PDB file of C-alpha atoms and ligand atoms in Angstrom:
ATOM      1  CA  UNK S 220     241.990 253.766 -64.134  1.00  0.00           C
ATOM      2  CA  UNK S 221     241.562 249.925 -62.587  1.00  0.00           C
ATOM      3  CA  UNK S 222     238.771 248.046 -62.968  1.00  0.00           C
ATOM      4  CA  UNK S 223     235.735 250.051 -61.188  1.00  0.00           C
ATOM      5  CA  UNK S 224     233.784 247.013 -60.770  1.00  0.00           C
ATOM      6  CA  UNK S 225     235.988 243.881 -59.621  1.00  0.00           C
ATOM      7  CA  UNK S 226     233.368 240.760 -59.957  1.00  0.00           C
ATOM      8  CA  UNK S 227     234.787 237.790 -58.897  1.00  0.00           C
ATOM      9  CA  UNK S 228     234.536 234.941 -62.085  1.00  0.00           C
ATOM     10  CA  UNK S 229     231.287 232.684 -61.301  1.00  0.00           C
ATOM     11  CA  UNK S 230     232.408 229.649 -59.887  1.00  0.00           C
ATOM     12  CA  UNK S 231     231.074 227.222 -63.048  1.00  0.00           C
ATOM     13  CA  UNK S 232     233.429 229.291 -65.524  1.00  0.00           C
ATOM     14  CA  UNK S 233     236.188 227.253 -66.099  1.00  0.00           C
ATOM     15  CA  UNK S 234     239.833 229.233 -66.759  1.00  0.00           C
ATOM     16  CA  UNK S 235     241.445 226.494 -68.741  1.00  0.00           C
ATOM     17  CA  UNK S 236     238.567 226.638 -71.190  1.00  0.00           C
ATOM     18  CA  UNK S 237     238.237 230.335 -72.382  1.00  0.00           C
ATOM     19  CA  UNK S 238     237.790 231.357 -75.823  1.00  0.00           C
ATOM     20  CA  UNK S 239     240.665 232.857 -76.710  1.00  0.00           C
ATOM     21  CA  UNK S 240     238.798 235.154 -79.199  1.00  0.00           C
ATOM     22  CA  UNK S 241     235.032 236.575 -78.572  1.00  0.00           C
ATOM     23  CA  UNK S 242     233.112 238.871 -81.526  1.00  0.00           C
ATOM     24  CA  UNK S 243     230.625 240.583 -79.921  1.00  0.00           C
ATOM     25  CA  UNK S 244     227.898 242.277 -82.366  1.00  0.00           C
ATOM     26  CA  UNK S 245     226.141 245.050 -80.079  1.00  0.00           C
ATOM     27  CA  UNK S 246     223.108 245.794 -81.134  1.00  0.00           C
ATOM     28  CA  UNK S 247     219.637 246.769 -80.055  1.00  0.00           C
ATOM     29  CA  UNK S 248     220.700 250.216 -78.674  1.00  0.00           C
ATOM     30  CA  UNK S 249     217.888 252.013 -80.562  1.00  0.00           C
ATOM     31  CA  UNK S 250     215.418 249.411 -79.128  1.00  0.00           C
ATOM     32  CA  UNK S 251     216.642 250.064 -75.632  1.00  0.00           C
ATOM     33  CA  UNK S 252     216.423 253.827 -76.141  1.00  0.00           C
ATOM     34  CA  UNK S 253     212.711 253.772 -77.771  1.00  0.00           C
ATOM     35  CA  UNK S 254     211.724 251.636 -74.739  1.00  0.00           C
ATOM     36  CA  UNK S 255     212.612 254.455 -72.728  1.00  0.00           C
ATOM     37  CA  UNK S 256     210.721 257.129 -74.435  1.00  0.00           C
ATOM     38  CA  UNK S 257     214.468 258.686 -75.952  1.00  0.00           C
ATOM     39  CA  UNK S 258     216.206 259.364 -79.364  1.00  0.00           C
ATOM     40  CA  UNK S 259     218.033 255.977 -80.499  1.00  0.00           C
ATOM     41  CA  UNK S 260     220.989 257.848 -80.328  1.00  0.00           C
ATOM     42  CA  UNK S 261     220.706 257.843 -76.511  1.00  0.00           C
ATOM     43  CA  UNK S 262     220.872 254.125 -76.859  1.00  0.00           C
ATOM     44  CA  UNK S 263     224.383 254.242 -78.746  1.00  0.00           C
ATOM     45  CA  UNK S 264     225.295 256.422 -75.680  1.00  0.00           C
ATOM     46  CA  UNK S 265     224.449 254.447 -73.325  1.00  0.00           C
ATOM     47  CA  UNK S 266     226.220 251.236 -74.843  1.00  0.00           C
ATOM     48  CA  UNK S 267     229.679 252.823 -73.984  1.00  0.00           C
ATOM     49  CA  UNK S 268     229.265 251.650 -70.357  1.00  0.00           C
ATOM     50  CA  UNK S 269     228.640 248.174 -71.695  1.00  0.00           C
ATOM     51  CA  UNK S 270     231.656 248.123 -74.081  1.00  0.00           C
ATOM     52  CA  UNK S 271     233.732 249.043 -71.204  1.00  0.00           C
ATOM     53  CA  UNK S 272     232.349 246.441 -68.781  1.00  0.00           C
ATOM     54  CA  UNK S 273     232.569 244.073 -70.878  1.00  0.00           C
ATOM     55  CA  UNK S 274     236.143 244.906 -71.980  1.00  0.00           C
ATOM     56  CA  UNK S 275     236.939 244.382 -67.867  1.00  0.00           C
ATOM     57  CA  UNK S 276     235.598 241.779 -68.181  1.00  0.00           C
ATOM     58  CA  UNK S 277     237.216 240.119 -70.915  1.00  0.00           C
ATOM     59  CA  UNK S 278     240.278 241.056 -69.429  1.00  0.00           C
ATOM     60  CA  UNK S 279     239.640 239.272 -65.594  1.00  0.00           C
ATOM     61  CA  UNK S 280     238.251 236.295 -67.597  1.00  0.00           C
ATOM     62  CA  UNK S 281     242.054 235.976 -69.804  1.00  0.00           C
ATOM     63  CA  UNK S 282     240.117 236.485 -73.085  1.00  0.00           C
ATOM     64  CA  UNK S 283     243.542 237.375 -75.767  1.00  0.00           C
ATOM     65  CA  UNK S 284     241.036 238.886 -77.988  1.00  0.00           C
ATOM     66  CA  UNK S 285     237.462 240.597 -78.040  1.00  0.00           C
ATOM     67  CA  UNK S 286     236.147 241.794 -81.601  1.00  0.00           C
ATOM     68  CA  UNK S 287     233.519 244.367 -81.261  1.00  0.00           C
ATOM     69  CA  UNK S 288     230.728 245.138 -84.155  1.00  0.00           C
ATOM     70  CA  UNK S 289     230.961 249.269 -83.909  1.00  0.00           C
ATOM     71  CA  UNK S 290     229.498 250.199 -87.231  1.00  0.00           C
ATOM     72  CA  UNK S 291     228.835 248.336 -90.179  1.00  0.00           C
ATOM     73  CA  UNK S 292     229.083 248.925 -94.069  1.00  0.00           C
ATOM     74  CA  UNK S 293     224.944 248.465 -94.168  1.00  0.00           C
ATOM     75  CA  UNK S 294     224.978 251.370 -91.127  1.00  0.00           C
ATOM     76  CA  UNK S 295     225.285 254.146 -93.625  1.00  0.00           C
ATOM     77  CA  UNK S 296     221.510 252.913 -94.759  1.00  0.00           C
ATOM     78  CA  UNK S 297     220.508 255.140 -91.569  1.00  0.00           C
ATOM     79  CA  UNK S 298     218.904 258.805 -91.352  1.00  0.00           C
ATOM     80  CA  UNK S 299     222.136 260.880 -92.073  1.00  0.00           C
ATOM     81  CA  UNK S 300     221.874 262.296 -88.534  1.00  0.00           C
ATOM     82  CA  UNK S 301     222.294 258.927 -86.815  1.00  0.00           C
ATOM     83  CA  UNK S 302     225.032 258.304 -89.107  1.00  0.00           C
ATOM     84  CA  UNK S 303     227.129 261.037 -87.863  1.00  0.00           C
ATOM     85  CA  UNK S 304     226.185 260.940 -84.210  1.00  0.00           C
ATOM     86  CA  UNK S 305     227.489 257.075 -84.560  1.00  0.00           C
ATOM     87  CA  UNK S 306     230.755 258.582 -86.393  1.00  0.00           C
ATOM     88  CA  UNK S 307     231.170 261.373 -83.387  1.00  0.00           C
ATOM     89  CA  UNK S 308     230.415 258.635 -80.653  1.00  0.00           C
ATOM     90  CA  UNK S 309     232.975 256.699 -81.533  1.00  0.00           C
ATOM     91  CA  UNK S 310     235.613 259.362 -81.935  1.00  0.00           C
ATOM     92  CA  UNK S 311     234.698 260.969 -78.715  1.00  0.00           C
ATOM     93  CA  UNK S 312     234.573 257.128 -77.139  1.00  0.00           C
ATOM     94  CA  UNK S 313     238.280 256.316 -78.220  1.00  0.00           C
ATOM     95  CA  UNK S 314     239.231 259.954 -76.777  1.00  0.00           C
ATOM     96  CA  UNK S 315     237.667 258.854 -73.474  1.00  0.00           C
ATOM     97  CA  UNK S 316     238.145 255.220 -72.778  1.00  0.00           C
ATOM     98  CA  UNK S 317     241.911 254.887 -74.692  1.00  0.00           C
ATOM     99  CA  UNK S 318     243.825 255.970 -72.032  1.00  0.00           C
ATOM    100  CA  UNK S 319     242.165 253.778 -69.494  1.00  0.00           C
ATOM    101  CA  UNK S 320     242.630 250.643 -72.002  1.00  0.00           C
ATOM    102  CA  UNK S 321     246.260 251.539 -72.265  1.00  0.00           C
ATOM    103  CA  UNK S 322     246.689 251.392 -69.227  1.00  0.00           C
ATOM    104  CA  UNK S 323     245.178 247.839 -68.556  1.00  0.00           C
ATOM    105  CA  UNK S 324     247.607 247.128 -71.556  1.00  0.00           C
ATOM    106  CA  UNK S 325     245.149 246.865 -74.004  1.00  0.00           C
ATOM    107  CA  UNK S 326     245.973 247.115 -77.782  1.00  0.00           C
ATOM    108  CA  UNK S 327     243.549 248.874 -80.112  1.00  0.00           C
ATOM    109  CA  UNK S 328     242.976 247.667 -83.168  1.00  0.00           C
ATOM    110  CA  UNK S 329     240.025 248.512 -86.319  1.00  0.00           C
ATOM    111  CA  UNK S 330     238.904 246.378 -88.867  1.00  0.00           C
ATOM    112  CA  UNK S 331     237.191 247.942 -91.425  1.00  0.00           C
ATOM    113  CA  UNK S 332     236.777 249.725 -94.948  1.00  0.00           C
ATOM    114  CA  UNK S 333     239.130 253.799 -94.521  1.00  0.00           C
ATOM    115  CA  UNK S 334     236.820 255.137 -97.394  1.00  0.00           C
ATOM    116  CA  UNK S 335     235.994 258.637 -97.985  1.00  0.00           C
ATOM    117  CA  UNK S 336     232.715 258.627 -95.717  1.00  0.00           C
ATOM    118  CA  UNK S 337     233.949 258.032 -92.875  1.00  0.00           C
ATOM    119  CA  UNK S 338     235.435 262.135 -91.683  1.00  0.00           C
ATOM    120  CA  UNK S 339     239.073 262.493 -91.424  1.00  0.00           C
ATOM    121  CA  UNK S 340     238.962 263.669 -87.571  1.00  0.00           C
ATOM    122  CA  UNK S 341     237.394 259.958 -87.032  1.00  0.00           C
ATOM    123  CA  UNK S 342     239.954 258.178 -88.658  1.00  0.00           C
ATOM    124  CA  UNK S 343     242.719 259.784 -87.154  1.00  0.00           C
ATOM    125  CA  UNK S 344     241.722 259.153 -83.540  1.00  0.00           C
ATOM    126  CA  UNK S 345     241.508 255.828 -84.575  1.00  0.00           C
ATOM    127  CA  UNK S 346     245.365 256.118 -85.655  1.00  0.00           C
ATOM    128  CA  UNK S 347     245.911 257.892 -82.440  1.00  0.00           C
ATOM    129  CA  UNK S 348     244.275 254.924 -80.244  1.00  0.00           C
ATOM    130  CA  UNK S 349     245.815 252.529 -82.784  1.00  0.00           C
ATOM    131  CA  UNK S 350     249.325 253.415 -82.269  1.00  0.00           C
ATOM    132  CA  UNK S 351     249.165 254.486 -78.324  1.00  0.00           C
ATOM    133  CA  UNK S 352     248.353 251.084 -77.503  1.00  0.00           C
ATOM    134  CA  UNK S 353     250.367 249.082 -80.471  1.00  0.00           C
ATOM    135  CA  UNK S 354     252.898 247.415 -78.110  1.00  0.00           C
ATOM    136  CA  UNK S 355     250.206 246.196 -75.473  1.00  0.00           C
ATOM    137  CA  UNK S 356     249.594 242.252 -75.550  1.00  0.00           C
ATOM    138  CA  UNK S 357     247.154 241.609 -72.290  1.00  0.00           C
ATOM    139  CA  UNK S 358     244.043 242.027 -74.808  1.00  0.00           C
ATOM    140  CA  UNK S 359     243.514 243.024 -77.916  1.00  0.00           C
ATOM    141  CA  UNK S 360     240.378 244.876 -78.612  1.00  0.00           C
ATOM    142  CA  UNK S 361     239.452 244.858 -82.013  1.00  0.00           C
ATOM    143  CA  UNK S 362     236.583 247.461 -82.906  1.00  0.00           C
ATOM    144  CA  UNK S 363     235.069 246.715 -86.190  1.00  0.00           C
ATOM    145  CA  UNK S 364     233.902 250.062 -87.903  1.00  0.00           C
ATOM    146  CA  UNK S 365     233.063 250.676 -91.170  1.00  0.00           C
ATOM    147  CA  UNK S 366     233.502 246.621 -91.315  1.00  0.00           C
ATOM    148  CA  UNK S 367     231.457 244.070 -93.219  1.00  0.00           C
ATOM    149  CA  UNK S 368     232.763 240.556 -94.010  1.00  0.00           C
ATOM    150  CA  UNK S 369     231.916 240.531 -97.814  1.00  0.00           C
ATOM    151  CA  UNK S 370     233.746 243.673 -97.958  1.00  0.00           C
ATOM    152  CA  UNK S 371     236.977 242.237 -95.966  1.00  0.00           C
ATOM    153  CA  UNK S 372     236.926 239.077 -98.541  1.00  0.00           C
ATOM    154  CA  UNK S 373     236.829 241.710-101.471  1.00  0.00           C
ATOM    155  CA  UNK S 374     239.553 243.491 -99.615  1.00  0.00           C
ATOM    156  CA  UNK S 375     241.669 240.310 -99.339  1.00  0.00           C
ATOM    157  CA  UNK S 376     241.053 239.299-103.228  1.00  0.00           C
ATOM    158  CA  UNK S 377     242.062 242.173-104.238  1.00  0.00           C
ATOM    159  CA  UNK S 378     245.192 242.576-102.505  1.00  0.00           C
ATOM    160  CA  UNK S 379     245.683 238.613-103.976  1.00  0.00           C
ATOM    161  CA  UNK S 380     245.899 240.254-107.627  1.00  0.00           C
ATOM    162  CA  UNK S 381     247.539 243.460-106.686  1.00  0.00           C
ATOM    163  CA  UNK S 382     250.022 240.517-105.112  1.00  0.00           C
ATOM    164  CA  UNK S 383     249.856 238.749-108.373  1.00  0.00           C
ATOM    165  CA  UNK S 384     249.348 235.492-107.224  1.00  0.00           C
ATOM    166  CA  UNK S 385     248.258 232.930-110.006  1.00  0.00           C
ATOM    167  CA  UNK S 386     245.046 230.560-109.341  1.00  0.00           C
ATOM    168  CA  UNK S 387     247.312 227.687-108.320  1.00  0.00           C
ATOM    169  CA  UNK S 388     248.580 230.166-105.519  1.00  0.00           C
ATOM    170  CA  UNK S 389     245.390 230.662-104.232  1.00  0.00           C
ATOM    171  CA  UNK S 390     244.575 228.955-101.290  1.00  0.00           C
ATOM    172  CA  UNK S 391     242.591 229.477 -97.476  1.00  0.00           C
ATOM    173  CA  UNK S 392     245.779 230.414 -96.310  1.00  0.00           C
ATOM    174  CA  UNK S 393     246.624 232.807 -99.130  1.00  0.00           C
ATOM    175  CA  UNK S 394     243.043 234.776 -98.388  1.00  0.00           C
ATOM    176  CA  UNK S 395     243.273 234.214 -94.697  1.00  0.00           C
ATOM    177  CA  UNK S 396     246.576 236.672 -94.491  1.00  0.00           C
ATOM    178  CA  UNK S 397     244.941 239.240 -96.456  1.00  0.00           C
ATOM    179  CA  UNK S 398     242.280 239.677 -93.881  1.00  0.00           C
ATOM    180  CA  UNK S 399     242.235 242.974 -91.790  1.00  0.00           C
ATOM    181  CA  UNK S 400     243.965 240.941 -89.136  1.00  0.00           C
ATOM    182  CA  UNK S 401     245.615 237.945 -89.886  1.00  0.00           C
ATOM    183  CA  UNK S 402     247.503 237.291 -86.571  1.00  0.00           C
ATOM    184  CA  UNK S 403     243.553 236.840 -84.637  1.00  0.00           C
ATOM    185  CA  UNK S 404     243.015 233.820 -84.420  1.00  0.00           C
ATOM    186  CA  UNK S 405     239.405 232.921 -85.482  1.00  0.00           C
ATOM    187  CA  UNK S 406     236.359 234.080 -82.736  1.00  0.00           C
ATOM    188  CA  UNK S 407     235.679 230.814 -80.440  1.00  0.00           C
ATOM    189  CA  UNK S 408     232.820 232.362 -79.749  1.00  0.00           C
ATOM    190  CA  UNK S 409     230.298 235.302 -81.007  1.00  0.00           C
ATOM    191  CA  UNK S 410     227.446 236.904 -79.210  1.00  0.00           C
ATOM    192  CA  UNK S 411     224.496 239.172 -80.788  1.00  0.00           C
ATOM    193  CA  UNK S 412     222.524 240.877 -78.474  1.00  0.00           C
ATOM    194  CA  UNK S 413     219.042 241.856 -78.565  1.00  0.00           C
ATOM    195  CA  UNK S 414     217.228 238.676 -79.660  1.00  0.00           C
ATOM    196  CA  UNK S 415     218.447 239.068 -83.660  1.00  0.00           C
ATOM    197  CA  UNK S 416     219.435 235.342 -84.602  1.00  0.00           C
ATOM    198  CA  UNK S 417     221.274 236.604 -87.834  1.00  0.00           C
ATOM    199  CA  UNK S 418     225.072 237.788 -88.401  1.00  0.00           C
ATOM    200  CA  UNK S 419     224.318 240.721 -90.528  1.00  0.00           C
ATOM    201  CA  UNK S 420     227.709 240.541 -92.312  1.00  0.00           C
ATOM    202  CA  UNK S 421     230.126 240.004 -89.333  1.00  0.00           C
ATOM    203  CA  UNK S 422     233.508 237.646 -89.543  1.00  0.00           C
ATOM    204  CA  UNK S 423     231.959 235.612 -92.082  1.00  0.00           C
ATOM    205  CA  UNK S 424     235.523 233.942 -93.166  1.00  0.00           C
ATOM    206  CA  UNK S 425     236.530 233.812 -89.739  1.00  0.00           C
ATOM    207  CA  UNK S 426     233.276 232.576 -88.151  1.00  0.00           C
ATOM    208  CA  UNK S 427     232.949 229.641 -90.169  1.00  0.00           C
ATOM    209  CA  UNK S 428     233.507 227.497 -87.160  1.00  0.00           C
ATOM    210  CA  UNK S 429     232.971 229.768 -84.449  1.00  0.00           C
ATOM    211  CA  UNK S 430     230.148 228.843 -81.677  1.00  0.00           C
ATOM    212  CA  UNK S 431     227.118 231.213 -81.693  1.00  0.00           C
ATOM    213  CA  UNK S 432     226.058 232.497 -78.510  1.00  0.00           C
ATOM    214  CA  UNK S 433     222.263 234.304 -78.603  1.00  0.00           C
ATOM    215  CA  UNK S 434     220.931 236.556 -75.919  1.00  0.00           C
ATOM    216  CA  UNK S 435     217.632 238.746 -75.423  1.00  0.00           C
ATOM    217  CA  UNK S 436     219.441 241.721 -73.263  1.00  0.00           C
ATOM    218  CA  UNK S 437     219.906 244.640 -75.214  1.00  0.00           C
ATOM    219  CA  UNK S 438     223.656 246.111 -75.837  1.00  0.00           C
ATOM    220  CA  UNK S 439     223.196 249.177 -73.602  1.00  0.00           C
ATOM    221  CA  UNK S 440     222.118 246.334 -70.781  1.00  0.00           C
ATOM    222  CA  UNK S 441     224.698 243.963 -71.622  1.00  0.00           C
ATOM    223  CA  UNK S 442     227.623 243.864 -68.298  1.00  0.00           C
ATOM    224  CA  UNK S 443     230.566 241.068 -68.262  1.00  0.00           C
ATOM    225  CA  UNK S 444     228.023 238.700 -66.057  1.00  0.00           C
ATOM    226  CA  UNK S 445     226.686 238.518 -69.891  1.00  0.00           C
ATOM    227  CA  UNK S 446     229.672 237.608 -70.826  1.00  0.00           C
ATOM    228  CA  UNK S 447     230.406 234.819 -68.720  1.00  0.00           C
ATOM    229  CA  UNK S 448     227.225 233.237 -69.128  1.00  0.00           C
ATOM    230  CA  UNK S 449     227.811 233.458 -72.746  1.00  0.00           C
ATOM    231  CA  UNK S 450     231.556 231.693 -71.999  1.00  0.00           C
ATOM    232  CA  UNK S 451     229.710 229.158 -69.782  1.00  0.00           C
ATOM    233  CA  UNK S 452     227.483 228.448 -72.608  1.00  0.00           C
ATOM    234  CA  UNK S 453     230.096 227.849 -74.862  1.00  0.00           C
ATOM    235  CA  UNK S 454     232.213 225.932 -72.688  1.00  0.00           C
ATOM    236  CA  UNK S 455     229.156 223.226 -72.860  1.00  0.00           C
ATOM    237  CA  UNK S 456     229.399 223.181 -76.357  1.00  0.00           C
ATOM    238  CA  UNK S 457     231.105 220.276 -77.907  1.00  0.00           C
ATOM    239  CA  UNK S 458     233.391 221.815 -81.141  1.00  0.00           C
ATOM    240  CA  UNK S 459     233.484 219.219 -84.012  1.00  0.00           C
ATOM    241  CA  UNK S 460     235.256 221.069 -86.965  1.00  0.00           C
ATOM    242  CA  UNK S 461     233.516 218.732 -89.295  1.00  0.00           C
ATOM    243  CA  UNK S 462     235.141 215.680 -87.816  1.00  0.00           C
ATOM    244  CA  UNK S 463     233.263 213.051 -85.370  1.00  0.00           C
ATOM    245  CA  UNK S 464     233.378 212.742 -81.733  1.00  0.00           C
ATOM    246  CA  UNK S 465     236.526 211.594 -80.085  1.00  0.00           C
TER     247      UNK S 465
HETATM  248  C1  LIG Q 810     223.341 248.537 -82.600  1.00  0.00           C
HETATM  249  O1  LIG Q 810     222.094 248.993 -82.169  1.00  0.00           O
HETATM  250  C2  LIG Q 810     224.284 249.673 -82.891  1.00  0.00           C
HETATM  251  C3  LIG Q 810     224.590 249.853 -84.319  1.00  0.00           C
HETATM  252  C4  LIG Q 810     224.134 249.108 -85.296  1.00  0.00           C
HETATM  253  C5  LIG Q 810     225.450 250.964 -84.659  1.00  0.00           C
HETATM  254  P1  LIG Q 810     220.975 249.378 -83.202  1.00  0.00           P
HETATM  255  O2  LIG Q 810     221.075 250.835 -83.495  1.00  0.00           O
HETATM  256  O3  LIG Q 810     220.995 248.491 -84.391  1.00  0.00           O
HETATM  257  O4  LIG Q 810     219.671 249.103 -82.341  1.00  0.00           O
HETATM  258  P2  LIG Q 810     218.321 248.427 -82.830  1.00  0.00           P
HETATM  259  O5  LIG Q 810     218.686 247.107 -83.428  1.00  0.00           O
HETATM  260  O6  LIG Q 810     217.718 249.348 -83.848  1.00  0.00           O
HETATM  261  O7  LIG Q 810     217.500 248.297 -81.609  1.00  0.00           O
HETATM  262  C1  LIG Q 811     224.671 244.879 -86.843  1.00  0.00           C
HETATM  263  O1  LIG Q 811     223.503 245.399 -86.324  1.00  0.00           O
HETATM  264  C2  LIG Q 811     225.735 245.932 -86.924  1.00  0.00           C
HETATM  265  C3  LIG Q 811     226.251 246.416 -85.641  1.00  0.00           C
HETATM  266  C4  LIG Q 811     225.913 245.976 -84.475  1.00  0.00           C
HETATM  267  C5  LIG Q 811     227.212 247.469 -85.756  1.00  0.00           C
HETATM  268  P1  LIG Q 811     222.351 245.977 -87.262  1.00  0.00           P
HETATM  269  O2  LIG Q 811     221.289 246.464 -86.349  1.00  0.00           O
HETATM  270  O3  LIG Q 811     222.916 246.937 -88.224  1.00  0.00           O
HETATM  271  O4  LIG Q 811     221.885 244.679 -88.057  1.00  0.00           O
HETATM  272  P2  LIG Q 811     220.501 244.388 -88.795  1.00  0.00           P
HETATM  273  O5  LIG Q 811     220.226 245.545 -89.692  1.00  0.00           O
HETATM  274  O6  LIG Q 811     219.457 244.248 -87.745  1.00  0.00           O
HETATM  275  O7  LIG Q 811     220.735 243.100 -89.520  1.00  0.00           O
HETATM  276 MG1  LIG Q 812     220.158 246.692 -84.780  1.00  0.00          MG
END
């Protein structure tokens, strides 16, 4: 299916200047649905409409990468029957929506922990959407599920001894290719929703230099005219990397 919502780019975006990677953590959809008098769950429904716009709009704007926060490894701290709504939302999402990303040549990708909680039928649409869409290169979107950061550096260390690589081997770039996925390049630029000024456990090695973008919609309101303000805001940013101004 195209785009059902062409929006031209606002005119202060500038193309030459877009973050080639954007992590997006989506929160506040049990806020939105409380608001509203409904279950949170409804809230987690209703974000699917703003993962897709925002996808679109990723895609018009020539971001190469968008990194989604999905579920985290804190989320199974919820009541047991939000837990597995979340897990059935996202397989029923990926049966939905991967076709339509295919076809706008978008490559699925998860990062994230397979353990034993998360049910079988979820992981293997995710291997379904995974390897439907392995060959696409307009976009890559990356849905992190099961995913927290201190759990992806434990990942990566470990795979560093199961590689048996001495001390004097170990190095940034040695941990850096045992992340979930090495050939991202780091998020430019990550956006929380909902007024929450915190990361709660998202890209931490790969965010070490990324800009921080902060907004008060909730995720369920969230549309790609959030997005670009978020790329205009970072565009104004000046990126230092530690060194001093040019
Ligand atoms: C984000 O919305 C979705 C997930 C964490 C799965 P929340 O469910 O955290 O919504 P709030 O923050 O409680 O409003
Ligand atoms: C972060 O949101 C995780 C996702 C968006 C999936 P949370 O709602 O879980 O984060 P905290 O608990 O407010 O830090
Ligand atoms: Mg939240």
């Amino acid at each position: 299916m195209p785009d059902p919502r062409p929006t031209p780019l606002p005119e202060n975006l500038d193309r030459r200047s877009v973050p080639a990677h954007v992590g997006v953590v989506m929160d506040g959809n049990g806020r939105w649905a409380t608001r509203r008098g409904l279950p949170r769950t409804e809230g987690h429904g209703a974000g699917e409409q703003a993962l897709v716009d925002t996808a679109y709009g990723a895609l018009a704007a020539g971001v190469r990468a968008l990194t989604v926060y999905a579920f985290s490894t804190e989320n199974w701290r919820r009541p047991v029957e939000e837990v597995r709504y979340l897990m059935n939302f996202n397989r029923g999402l990926l049966e939905r929506r991967q076709h339509e990303l295919h076809a706008e040549g978008v490559r699925i990708t998860f990062s994230g922990r397979r353990d034993w909680r998360v049910p079988r039928g979820v992981l293997s649409r995710m291997d379904e959407a995974a390897s439907l869409t392995k060959d696409n290169t307009v976009m890559t979107l990356n849905i992190a599920f099961n995913y927290g950061g201190r759990a992806e550096i434990v990942d990566a260390v470990k795979r560093l001894v199961d590689d048996g690589l001495s001390a004097r081997q170990v190095d940034e770039k040695a941990i850096r290719q045992r992340l979930y996925h090495p050939e991202l390049p780091d998020p430019d630029l990550v956006v929380r929703t909902s007024g929450e000024f915190r990361t709660s456990n998202f890209l931490l090695w790969e965010m070490a230099y990324s800009e921080l973008v902060f907004t008060d919609v909730l995720w369920p309101d969230f549309r790609r005219e959030d997005l670009y303000a978020a790329i205009v805001e970072y565009q104004q940013r000046e990126r230092r990397f530690g060194g001093v101004d040019a």
